[in-house]
Coordinates of C-alpha atoms in Angstrom, one line a residue:
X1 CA 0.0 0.0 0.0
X2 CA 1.0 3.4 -1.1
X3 CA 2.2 6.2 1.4
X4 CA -0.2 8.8 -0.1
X5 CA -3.0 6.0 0.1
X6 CA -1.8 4.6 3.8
X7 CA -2.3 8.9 4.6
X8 CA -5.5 9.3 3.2
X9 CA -6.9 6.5 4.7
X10 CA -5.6 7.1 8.1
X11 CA -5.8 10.8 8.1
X12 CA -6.9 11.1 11.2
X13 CA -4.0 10.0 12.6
X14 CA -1.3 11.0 10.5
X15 CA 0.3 13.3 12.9
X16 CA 1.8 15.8 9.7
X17 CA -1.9 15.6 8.2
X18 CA -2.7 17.5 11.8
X19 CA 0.2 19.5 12.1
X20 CA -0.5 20.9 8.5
X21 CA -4.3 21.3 9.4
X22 CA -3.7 23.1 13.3
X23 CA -1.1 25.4 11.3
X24 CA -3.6 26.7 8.9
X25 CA -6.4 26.8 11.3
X26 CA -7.3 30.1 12.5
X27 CA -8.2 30.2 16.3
X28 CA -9.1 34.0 16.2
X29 CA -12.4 33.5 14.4
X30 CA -15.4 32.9 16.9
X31 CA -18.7 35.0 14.5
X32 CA -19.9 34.4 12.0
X33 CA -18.0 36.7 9.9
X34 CA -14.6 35.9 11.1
X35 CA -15.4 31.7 11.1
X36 CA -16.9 32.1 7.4
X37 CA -13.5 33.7 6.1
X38 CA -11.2 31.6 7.6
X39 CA -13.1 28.6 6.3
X40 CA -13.2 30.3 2.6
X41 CA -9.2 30.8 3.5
X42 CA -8.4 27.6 4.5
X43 CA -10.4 25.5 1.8
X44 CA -8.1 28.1 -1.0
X45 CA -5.1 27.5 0.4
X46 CA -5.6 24.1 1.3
X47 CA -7.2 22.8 -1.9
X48 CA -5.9 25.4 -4.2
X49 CA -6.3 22.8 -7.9
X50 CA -9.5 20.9 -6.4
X51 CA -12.0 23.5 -5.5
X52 CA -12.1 27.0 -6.9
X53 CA -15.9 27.4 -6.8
X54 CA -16.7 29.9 -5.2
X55 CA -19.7 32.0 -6.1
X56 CA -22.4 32.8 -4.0
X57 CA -24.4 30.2 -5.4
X58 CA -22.6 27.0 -5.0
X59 CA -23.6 24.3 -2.5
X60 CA -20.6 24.2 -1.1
X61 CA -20.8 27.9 -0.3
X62 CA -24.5 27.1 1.2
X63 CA -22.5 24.5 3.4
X64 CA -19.9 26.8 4.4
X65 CA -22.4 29.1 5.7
X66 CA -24.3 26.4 7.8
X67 CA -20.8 25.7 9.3
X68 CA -20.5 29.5 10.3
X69 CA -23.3 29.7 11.6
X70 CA -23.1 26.9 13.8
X71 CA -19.8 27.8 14.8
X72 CA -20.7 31.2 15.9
X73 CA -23.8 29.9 17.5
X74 CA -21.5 26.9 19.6
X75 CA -19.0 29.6 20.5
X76 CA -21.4 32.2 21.6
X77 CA -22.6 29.4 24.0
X78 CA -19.7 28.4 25.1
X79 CA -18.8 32.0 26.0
X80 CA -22.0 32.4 28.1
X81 CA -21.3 29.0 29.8
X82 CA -17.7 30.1 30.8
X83 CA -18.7 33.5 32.0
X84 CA -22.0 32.2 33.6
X85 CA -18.7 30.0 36.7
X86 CA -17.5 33.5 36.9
X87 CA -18.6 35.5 40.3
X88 CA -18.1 39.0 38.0
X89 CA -19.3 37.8 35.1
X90 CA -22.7 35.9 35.7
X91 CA -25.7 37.4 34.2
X92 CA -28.0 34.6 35.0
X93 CA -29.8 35.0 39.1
X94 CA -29.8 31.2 39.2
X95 CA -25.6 31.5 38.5
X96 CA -25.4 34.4 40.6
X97 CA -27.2 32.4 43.9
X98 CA -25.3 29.2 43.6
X99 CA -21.9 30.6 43.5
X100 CA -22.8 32.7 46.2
X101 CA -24.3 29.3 48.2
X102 CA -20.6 27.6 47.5
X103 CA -19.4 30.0 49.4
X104 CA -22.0 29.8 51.9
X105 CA -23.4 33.1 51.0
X106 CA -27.6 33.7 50.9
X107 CA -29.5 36.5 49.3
X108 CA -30.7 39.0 51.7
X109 CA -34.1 38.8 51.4
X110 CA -36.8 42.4 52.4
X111 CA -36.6 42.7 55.6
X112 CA -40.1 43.8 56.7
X113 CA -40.8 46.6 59.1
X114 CA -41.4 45.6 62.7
X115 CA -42.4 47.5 65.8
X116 CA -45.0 48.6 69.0
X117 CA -48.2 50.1 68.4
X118 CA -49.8 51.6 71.3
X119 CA -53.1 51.1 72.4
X120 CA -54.6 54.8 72.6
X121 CA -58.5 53.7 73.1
X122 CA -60.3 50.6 73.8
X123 CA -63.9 49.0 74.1
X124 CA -66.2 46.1 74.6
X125 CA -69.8 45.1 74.2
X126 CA -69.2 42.8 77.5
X127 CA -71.3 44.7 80.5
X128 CA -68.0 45.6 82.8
X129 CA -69.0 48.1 85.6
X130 CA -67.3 50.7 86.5
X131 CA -66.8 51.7 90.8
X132 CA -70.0 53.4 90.2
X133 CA -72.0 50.8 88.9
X134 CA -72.2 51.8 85.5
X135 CA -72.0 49.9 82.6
X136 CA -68.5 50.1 80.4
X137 CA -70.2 48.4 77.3
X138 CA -70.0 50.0 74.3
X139 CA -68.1 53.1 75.9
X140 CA -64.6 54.3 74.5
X141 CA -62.2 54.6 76.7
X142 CA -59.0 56.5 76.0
X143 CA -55.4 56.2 77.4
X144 CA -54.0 59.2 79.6
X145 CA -57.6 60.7 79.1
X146 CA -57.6 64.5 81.4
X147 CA -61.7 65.1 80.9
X148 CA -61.9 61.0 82.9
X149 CA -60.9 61.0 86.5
X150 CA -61.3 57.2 85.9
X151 CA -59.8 56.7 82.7
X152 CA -57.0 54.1 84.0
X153 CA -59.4 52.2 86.2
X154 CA -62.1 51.5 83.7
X155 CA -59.2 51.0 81.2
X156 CA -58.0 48.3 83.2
X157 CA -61.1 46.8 83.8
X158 CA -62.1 46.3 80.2
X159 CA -58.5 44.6 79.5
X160 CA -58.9 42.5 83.0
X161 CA -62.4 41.3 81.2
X162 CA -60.7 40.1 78.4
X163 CA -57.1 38.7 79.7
X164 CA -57.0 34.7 80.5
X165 CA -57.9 33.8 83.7
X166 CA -53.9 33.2 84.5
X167 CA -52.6 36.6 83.3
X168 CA -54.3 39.1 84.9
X169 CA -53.0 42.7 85.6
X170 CA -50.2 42.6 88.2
X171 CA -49.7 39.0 87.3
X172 CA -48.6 39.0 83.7
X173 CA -47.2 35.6 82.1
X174 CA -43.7 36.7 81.3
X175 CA -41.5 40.0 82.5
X176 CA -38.5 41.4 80.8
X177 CA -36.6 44.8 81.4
X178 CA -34.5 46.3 77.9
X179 CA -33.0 49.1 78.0
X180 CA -34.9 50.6 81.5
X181 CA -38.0 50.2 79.8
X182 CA -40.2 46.8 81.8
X183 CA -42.3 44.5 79.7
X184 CA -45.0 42.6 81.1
X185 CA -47.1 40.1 78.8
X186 CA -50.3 39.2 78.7
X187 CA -52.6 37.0 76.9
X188 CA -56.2 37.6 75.6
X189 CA -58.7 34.3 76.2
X190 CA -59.4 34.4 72.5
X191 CA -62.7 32.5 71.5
X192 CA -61.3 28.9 69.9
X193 CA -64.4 29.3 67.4
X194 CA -63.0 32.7 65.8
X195 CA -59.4 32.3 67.0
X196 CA -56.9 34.2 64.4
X197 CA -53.1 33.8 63.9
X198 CA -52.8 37.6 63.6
X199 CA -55.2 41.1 62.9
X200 CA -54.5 42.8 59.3
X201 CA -55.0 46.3 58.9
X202 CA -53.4 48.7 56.1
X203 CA -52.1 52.0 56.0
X204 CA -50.6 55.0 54.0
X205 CA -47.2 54.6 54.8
X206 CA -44.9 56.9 52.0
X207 CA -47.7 57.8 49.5
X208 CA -48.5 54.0 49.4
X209 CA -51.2 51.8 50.8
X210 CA -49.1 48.9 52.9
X211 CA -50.4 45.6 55.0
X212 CA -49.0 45.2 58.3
X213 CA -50.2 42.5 60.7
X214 CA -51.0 42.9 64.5
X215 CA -49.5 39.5 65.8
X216 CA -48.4 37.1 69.0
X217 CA -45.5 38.1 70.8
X218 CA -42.7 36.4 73.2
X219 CA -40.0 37.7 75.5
X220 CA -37.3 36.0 75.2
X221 CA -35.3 36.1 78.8
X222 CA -32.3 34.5 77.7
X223 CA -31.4 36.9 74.9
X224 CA -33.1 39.5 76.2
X225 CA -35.0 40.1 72.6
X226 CA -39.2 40.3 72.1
X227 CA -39.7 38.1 69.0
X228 CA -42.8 37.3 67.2
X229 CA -44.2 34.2 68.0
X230 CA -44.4 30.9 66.0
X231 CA -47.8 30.9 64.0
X232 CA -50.0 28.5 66.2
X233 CA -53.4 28.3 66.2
X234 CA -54.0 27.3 70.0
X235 CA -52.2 30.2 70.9
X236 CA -53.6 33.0 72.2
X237 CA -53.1 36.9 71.1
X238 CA -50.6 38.9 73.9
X239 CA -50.8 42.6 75.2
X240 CA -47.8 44.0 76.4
X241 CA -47.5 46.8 79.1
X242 CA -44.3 48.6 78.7
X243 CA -43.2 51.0 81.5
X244 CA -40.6 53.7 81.0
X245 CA -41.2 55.5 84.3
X246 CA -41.9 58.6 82.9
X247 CA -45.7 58.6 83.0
X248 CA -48.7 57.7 81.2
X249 CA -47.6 60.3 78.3
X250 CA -44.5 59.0 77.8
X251 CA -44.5 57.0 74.2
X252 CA -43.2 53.9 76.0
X253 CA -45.4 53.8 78.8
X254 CA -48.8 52.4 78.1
X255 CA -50.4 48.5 76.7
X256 CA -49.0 47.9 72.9
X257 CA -49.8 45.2 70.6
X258 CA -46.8 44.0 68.4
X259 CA -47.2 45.0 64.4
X260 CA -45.4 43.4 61.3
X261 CA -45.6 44.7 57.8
X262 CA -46.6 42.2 55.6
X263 CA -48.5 39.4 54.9
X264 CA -48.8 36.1 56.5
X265 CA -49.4 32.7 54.3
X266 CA -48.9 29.1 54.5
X267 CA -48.2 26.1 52.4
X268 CA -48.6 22.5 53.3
X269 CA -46.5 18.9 51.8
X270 CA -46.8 15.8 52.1
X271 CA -44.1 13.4 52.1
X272 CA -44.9 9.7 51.7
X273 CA -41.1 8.3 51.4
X274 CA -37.9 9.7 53.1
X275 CA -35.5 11.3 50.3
X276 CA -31.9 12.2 50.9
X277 CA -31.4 16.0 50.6
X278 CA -35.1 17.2 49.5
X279 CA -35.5 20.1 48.4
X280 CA -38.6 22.0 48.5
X281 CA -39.5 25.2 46.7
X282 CA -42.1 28.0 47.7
X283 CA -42.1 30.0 44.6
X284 CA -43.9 33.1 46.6
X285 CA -42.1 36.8 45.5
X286 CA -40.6 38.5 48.1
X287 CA -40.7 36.4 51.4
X288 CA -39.5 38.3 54.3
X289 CA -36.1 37.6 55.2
X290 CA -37.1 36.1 58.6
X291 CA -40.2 35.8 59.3
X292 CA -40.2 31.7 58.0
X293 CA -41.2 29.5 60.1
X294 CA -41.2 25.2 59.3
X295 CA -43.6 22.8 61.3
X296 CA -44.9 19.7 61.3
X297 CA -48.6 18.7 61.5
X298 CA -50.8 15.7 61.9
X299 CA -53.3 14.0 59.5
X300 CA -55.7 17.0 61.0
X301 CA -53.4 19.1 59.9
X302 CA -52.9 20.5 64.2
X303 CA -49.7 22.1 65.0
X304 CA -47.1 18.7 66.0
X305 CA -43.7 20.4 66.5
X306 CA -41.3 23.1 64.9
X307 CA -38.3 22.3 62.5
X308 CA -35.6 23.9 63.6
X309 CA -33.9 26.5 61.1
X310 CA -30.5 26.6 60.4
X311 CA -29.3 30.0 61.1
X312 CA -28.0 30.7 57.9
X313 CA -26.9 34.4 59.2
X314 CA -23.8 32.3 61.2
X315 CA -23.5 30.3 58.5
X316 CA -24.4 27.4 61.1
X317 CA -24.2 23.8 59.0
X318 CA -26.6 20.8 59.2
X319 CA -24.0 18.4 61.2
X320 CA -23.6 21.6 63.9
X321 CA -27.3 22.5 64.3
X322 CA -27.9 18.9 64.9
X323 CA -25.5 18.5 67.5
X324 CA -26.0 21.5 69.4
X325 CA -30.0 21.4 69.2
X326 CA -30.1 17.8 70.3
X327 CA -33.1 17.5 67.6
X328 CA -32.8 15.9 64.0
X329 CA -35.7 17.9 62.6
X330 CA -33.8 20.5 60.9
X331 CA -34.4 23.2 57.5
X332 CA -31.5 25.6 55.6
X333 CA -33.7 28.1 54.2
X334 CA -31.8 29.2 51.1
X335 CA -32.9 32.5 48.8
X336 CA -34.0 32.2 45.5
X337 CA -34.9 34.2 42.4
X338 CA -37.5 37.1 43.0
X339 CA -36.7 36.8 46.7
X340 CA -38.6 32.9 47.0
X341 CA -37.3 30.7 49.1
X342 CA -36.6 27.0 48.9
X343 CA -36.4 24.5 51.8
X344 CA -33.4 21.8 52.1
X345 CA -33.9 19.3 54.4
X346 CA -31.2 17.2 55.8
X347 CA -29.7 13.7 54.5
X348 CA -31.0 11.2 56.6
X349 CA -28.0 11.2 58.7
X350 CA -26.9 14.3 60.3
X351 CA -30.6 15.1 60.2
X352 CA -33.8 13.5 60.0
X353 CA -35.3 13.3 56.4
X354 CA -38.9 15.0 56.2
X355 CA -41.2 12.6 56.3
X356 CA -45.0 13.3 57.0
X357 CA -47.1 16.5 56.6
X358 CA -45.4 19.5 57.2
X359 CA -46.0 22.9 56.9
X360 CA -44.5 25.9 55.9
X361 CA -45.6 29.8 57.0
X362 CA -44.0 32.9 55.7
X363 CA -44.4 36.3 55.1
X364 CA -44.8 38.1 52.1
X365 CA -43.0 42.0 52.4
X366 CA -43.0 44.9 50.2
X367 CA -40.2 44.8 48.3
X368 CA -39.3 48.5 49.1
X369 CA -37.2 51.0 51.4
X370 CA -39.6 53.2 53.9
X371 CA -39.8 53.5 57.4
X372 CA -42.7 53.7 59.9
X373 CA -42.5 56.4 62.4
X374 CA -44.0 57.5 65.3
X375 CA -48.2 58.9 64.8
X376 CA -47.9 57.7 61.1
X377 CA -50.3 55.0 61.7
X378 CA -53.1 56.7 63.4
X379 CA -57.0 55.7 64.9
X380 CA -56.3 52.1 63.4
X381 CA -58.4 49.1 64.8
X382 CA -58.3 45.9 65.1
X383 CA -61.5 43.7 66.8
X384 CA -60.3 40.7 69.1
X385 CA -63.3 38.0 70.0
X386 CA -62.8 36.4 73.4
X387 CA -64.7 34.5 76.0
X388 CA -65.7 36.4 79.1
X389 CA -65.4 35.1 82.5
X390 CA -69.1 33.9 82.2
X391 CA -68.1 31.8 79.2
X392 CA -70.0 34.4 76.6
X393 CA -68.4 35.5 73.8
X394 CA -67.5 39.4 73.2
X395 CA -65.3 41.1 71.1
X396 CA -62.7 43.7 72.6
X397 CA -61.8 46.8 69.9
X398 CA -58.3 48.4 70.2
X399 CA -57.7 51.5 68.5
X400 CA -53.8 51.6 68.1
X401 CA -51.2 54.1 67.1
X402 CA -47.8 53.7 65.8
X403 CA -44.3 54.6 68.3
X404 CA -41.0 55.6 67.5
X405 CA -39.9 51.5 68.2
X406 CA -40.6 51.1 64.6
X407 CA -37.9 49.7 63.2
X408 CA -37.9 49.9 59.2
X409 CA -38.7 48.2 55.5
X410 CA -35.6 47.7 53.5
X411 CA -35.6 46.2 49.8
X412 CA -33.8 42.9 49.4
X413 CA -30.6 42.8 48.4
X414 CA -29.6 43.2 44.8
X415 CA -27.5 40.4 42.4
X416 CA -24.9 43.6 42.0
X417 CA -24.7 43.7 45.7
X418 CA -24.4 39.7 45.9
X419 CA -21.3 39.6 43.5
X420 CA -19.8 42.2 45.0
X421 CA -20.4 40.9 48.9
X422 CA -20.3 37.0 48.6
X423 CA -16.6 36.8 48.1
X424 CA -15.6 39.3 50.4
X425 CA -18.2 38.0 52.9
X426 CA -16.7 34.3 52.6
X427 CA -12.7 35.9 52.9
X428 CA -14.0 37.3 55.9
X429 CA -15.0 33.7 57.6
X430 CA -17.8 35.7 59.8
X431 CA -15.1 37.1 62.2
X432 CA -14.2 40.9 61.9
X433 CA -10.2 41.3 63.3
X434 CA -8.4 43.6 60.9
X435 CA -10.1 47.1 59.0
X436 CA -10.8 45.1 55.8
X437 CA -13.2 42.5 58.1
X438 CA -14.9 45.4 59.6
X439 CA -15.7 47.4 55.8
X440 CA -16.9 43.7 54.7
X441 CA -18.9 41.8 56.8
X442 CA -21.6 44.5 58.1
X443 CA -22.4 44.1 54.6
X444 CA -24.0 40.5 54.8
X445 CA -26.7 42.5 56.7
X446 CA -28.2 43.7 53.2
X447 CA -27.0 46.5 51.1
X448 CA -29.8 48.8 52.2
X449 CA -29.3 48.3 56.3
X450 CA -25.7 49.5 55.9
X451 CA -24.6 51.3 53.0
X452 CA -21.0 52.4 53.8
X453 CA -18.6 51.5 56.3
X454 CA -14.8 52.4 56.8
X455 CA -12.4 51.0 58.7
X456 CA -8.8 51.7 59.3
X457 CA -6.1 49.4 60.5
X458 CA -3.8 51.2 63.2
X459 CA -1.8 48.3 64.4
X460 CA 1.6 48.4 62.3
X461 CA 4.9 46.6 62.6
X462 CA 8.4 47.7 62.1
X463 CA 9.7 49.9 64.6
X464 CA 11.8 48.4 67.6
X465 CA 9.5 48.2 70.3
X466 CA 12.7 49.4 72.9
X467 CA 11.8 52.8 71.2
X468 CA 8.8 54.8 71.8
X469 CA 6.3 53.8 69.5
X470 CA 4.1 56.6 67.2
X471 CA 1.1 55.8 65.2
X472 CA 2.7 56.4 61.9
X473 CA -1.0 57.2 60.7
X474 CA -1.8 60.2 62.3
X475 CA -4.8 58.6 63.7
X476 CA -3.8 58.5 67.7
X477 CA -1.0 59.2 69.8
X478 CA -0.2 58.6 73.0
X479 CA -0.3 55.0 72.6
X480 CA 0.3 52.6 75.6
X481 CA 2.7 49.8 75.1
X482 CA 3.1 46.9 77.6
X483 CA 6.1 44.0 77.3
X484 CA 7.4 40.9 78.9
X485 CA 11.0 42.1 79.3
X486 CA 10.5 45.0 81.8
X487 CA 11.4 45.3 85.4
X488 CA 10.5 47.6 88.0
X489 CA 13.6 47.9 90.4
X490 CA 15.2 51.4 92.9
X491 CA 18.8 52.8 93.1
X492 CA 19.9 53.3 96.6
X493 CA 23.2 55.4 95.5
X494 CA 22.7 59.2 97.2
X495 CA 22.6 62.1 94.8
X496 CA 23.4 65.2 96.3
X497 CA 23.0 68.5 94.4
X498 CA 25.0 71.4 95.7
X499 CA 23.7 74.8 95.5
X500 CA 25.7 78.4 96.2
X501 CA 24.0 81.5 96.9
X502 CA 25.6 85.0 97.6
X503 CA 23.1 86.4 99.5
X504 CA 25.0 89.9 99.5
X505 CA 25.8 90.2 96.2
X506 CA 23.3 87.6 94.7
X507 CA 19.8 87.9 93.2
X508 CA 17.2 86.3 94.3
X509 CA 14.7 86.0 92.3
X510 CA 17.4 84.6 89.7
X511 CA 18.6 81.7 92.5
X512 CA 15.1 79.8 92.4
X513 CA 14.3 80.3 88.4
X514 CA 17.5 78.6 87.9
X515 CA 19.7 76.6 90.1
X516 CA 16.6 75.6 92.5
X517 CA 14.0 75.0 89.5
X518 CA 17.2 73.0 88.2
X519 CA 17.5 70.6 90.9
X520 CA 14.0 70.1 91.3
X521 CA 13.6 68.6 87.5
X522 CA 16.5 66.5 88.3
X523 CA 15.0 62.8 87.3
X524 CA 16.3 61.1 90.5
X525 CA 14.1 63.5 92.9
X526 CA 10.7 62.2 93.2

């Protein structure tokens, strides 16, 4: 067999049939344009005597064009592909996320406004008597009213008629003191027939209509924190009396009710078999950044038990929760695109995989950045049902105002704001020691909460430290610097420091500026 007919045969792997080919080829063409000219190129000065057809209307032409466009078309994809593993680069919000997840990064979510409302008028259509005898149905009382001698005893009696027969005034279910201000909490004996997880109401807040919620409230004694409650039905809605001390005027001195902005929902699964690693989605726009809370339920579909929530804001893992909750029932809440959320339950091992009916309550927040101050929600009110002490059932109406312990509504956090804090946020490991640490992680909070921060190293190395240090930024002096290799010790060698004076021809006035001023700066008098 020939040479020329072993090479055709075997072109594939003739290495000088490659070596010719790759030296011809031109790796700068990646359009359209640029592929269709190096292929016209290439077929001319590669088969120069057999092909030299070359007018727009030839098949091979048409086929040289198909080959263009599919290389520009491959090569565009490619491009996307490669830029789409690229933190800087990505375009697309799934990309975006779940590079930001590797590094064990989540979205900032809206975080919804949250704050007291205090009660400024109440009633009931229950017949409570005032210390006259008369009838408080029906009557409005107000707080810190100066035309009603009465107005605190009849507004006590009203909210006595209505409080559970274990939380009555002076003998609230929980205290807690923050910040001066005492907390005292009590709960309303709600009728089970009418029983609401929370009281919506809206309100102009910024030139726009927005939901808030009046809802269940805890005090937390160990961290010192009042939270919202877990949704549960069986529980009842809580009143808290704050006391400042500085009388019945005073914005923090009064009963409150606890207000959210937002709306509540729900979603309910079933899960017949146990799956490593399920992942569920709720595909709900703009779920508040914490207000999620995981549960599971019976056949009935009653309240069972809570799933505990990985804190994802400590970047707390699966294997850790488990180990420092004692309890296998376990969630990561993870952001995803248009602020959803998806739930990731464990593997079986480090956690228990969901199994059983289970459900899922969250809160849907406006998207946006306002804030809620004090009087902007005004002559709002919200209508409670409850059982009386003679087992009828009444409705008590609270006519609440908004405080200054408002806190407010930010936005989520943008994808710009995720590529630009998710790898600084995962270099700084969740600890803040030098400058760069404290410009970085307050970030992680959202973009909105805190929206610039600068922080300047002033510890330096260098200079000897058996010579008086200086801050070599101008930023403090005066710096106090403590070793190991000191020692604190006294000379018992006598100095003695003679002094002359002529008091006949001597001045003086001249004698103790000088020679006694002298000896008193000496180093060795004390």
């Amino acid at each position: 067999m020939s040479q020329e007919r072993t090479d055709k045969l075997f072109a594939s792997e003739s290495w000088t049939a490659v070596y010719t080919a790759f030296t011809n080829i031109s790796l700068k063409a990646y359009d359209f344009d640029t592929i269709r000219e190096a292929l016209l190129a290439y077929t001319a000065q590669t088969y120069p005597d057999k092909f030299n057809d070359f007018i727009a209307s030839s098949e091979f032409i048409a086929i040289l064009d198909l080959v263009a466009y599919l290389g520009h078309s491959l090569s565009y994809r490619l491009d996307m592909n490669t830029r789409e593993n690229f933190m800087d680069t990505a375009e697309r919000r799934a990309s975006i996320l779940q590079m930001a997840k590797t590094l064990g990064y989540n979205k900032t979510r809206p975080i919804n406004a949250k704050g007291f409302m205090k009660i400024t008028s109440l009633s009931t259509d229950e017949n409570v008597y005032d210390n006259l005898g008369v009838t408080l149905a029906g009557k409005s009382i107000n707080w810190n009213d100066s035309n009603d001698i009465d107005w605190y005893e009849n507004f006590i009696s009203i909210l006595n008629s209505s409080f559970s027969g274990t939380t009555k005034i002076q003998n609230p279910s929980s205290t807690l003191t923050i910040s001066d201000v005492e907390h005292s909490l009590y709960e309303i004996n709600e009728d089970s027939a009418t029983k609401n997880i929370n009281y919506s109401f809206s309100s102009n807040i910024n030139g726009k209509s927005r939901k808030f919620e009046a809802v269940r409230v805890s005090l937390d004694t160990n961290n010192t924190k009042i939270n919202e409650s877990e949704p549960n039905p069986s529980n009842n809605f809580t009143i808290v009396n704050r006391n400042d001390n500085l009388g019945s005027a005073s914005d923090r001195t009064g009963f409150f009710v606890y207000a959210v902005a937002g709306t509540l929902g729900f979603k309910d699964f079933t899960y017949n078999t146990q799956i490593s690693n399920r992942i569920e989605s709720i595909n709900a726009i703009n779920v508040s950044n914490s207000d999620v809370w995981i549960q599971k339920i019976d056949s009935n579909r009653d309240y069972v038990s809570s799933v505990t929530k990985v804190d994802n804001e400590t970047k707390e893992t699966a294997i850790y929760n488990s180990l420092r909750t004692g309890s296998g029932d376990i969630v990561s809440i993870n952001s995803a695109d248009n602020n959803a959320i998806t739930l990731h339950y464990p593997d079986g091992i480090f956690g228990n995989a969901a199994y059983g009916n289970y459900r899922a309550w969250y809160r849907i927040a406006d998207n946006d950045n306002f804030s809620v101050n004090a009087n902007d929600i005004t002559n709002t009110t919200i209508t409670i049902p409850y059982t009386g002490s003679d087992s009828g059932t009444y409705r008590l109406t609270l006519t609440i105002a908004s405080t200054k312990d408002f806190s407010e509504n930010f936005s989520g956090e943008t994808y710009t704001s995720v590529r630009r804090v998710a790898p600084r946020s995962y270099y700084s490991q969740d600890r803040m020691v030098n400058a760069q640490d404290y410009n970085i992680y307050p970030l992680t909070l959202g973009n909105n909460v805190v929206n610039k921060v600068k922080a300047v190293n002033t510890s330096f190395a260098g200079n000897s430290r058996f010579y008086e240090m200086d801050d070599v930024l101008g930023h403090h002096s005066n710096l106090s610097i403590t070793g190991s290799d000191g020692s604190v010790f006294i000379e018992d060698e006598t100095i003695s420091i003679p002094l002359s004076y002529n008091k006949t021809k001597g001045n003086s006035d001249n004698f103790i500026r000088n020679e006694i001023s002298n000896a008193v700066k000496h180093p060795s008098l004390l």
